[in-house]
Amino acid sequence: MNDSTHDRLSWELTGWGIDDRPAHVTELSREEIVRIRDLFDRRLPPAVEDEWLACAAYEVTHDLQHHVLAAVPRLEFKPGLDYTVEGAVRSD
């Protein structure tokens, strides 16, 4: 990713309901991504070169949730939802 793309990245922690629709969405900052990115298994494509968690949706499994909360205490995980962290390039 080039420098201008880095400046336009944004991230979300999304809790998915049983209907596969987003039920709980929290925006994450670049600083928060730096704190949690090493918790995710990025050895497999496309994550092998995904330093900024922007190329895939990363599952936040139940056993990983307490590690994410330790790194970013403001987050909340609601019962019954499946969570992912995903980045995207803003078009602005």
Tab-separated table of C-alpha atoms in Angstrom:
chain	number	residue	atom	x	y	z
A	1	MET	CA	0.000	0.000	0.000
A	2	ASN	CA	1.318	3.422	-0.793
A	3	ASP	CA	1.455	6.306	1.690
A	4	SER	CA	-1.690	8.033	0.412
A	5	THR	CA	-3.633	4.777	0.816
A	6	HIS	CA	-2.346	4.401	4.403
A	7	ASP	CA	-3.763	7.828	5.204
A	8	ARG	CA	-7.223	6.768	4.000
A	9	LEU	CA	-7.540	3.498	5.923
A	10	SER	CA	-10.365	2.994	8.394
A	11	TRP	CA	-11.274	-0.019	10.544
A	12	GLU	CA	-14.315	-1.477	12.245
A	13	LEU	CA	-15.055	-4.143	14.794
A	14	THR	CA	-18.358	-5.633	13.618
A	15	GLY	CA	-20.659	-7.964	15.500
A	16	TRP	CA	-22.757	-10.039	13.117
A	17	GLY	CA	-26.231	-11.257	14.048
A	18	ILE	CA	-27.883	-14.523	13.116
A	19	ASP	CA	-29.257	-12.917	9.948
A	20	ASP	CA	-25.688	-12.120	8.741
A	21	ARG	CA	-26.314	-8.404	9.162
A	22	PRO	CA	-24.141	-6.052	11.218
A	23	ALA	CA	-25.712	-5.729	14.666
A	24	HIS	CA	-22.916	-3.917	16.550
A	25	VAL	CA	-20.253	-1.777	14.846
A	26	THR	CA	-17.386	0.108	16.496
A	27	GLU	CA	-14.841	2.188	14.609
A	28	LEU	CA	-11.200	1.512	15.498
A	29	SER	CA	-8.305	3.952	15.312
A	30	ARG	CA	-4.910	3.310	13.735
A	31	GLU	CA	-3.404	3.213	17.249
A	32	GLU	CA	-5.912	0.552	18.309
A	33	ILE	CA	-5.144	-1.548	15.220
A	34	VAL	CA	-1.442	-1.389	16.081
A	35	ARG	CA	-2.300	-2.756	19.540
A	36	ILE	CA	-4.355	-5.704	18.259
A	37	ARG	CA	-3.000	-6.624	14.815
A	38	ASP	CA	-0.480	-9.166	16.096
A	39	LEU	CA	-3.284	-11.124	17.789
A	40	PHE	CA	-4.597	-12.299	14.420
A	41	ASP	CA	-3.184	-15.136	12.348
A	42	ARG	CA	-1.889	-13.333	9.290
A	43	ARG	CA	0.235	-16.191	7.962
A	44	LEU	CA	-2.341	-17.266	5.408
A	45	PRO	CA	-3.245	-15.367	2.207
A	46	PRO	CA	-4.303	-12.668	1.816
A	47	ALA	CA	-3.049	-11.775	5.268
A	48	VAL	CA	0.581	-12.667	4.682
A	49	GLU	CA	1.286	-9.054	3.713
A	50	ASP	CA	-1.648	-7.434	5.488
A	51	GLU	CA	0.164	-5.359	8.106
A	52	TRP	CA	-2.840	-3.035	8.546
A	53	LEU	CA	-5.645	-5.660	8.568
A	54	ALA	CA	-7.123	-4.046	5.458
A	55	CYS	CA	-7.239	-6.975	3.007
A	56	ALA	CA	-9.572	-9.388	4.785
A	57	ALA	CA	-12.082	-9.724	7.600
A	58	TYR	CA	-10.399	-11.222	10.655
A	59	GLU	CA	-12.525	-13.300	12.989
A	60	VAL	CA	-12.433	-12.306	16.648
A	61	THR	CA	-13.069	-15.709	18.178
A	62	HIS	CA	-14.447	-16.003	21.719
A	63	ASP	CA	-11.037	-17.048	23.058
A	64	LEU	CA	-9.444	-14.013	21.366
A	65	GLN	CA	-11.971	-11.483	22.693
A	66	HIS	CA	-10.366	-11.121	26.138
A	67	HIS	CA	-6.984	-10.377	24.479
A	68	VAL	CA	-8.588	-7.718	22.283
A	69	LEU	CA	-10.277	-6.193	25.346
A	70	ALA	CA	-6.973	-6.137	27.222
A	71	ALA	CA	-5.459	-4.149	24.343
A	72	VAL	CA	-8.484	-1.882	23.745
A	73	PRO	CA	-10.569	-1.756	26.958
A	74	ARG	CA	-13.245	0.566	25.516
A	75	LEU	CA	-14.555	-2.162	23.230
A	76	GLU	CA	-17.625	-4.234	23.997
A	77	PHE	CA	-18.548	-7.713	22.816
A	78	LYS	CA	-22.277	-8.442	22.936
A	79	PRO	CA	-23.449	-12.013	23.576
A	80	GLY	CA	-24.693	-14.017	20.606
A	81	LEU	CA	-22.802	-12.053	17.943
A	82	ASP	CA	-19.908	-13.216	15.779
A	83	TYR	CA	-17.210	-10.529	15.547
A	84	THR	CA	-14.728	-9.530	12.863
A	85	VAL	CA	-12.147	-6.781	12.447
A	86	GLU	CA	-11.847	-5.361	8.978
A	87	GLY	CA	-10.195	-2.415	7.325
A	88	ALA	CA	-11.088	-0.524	4.188
A	89	VAL	CA	-9.759	2.355	2.148
A	90	ARG	CA	-12.022	5.407	2.391
A	91	SER	CA	-12.863	6.993	-0.928
A	92	ASP	CA	-12.573	10.599	0.302
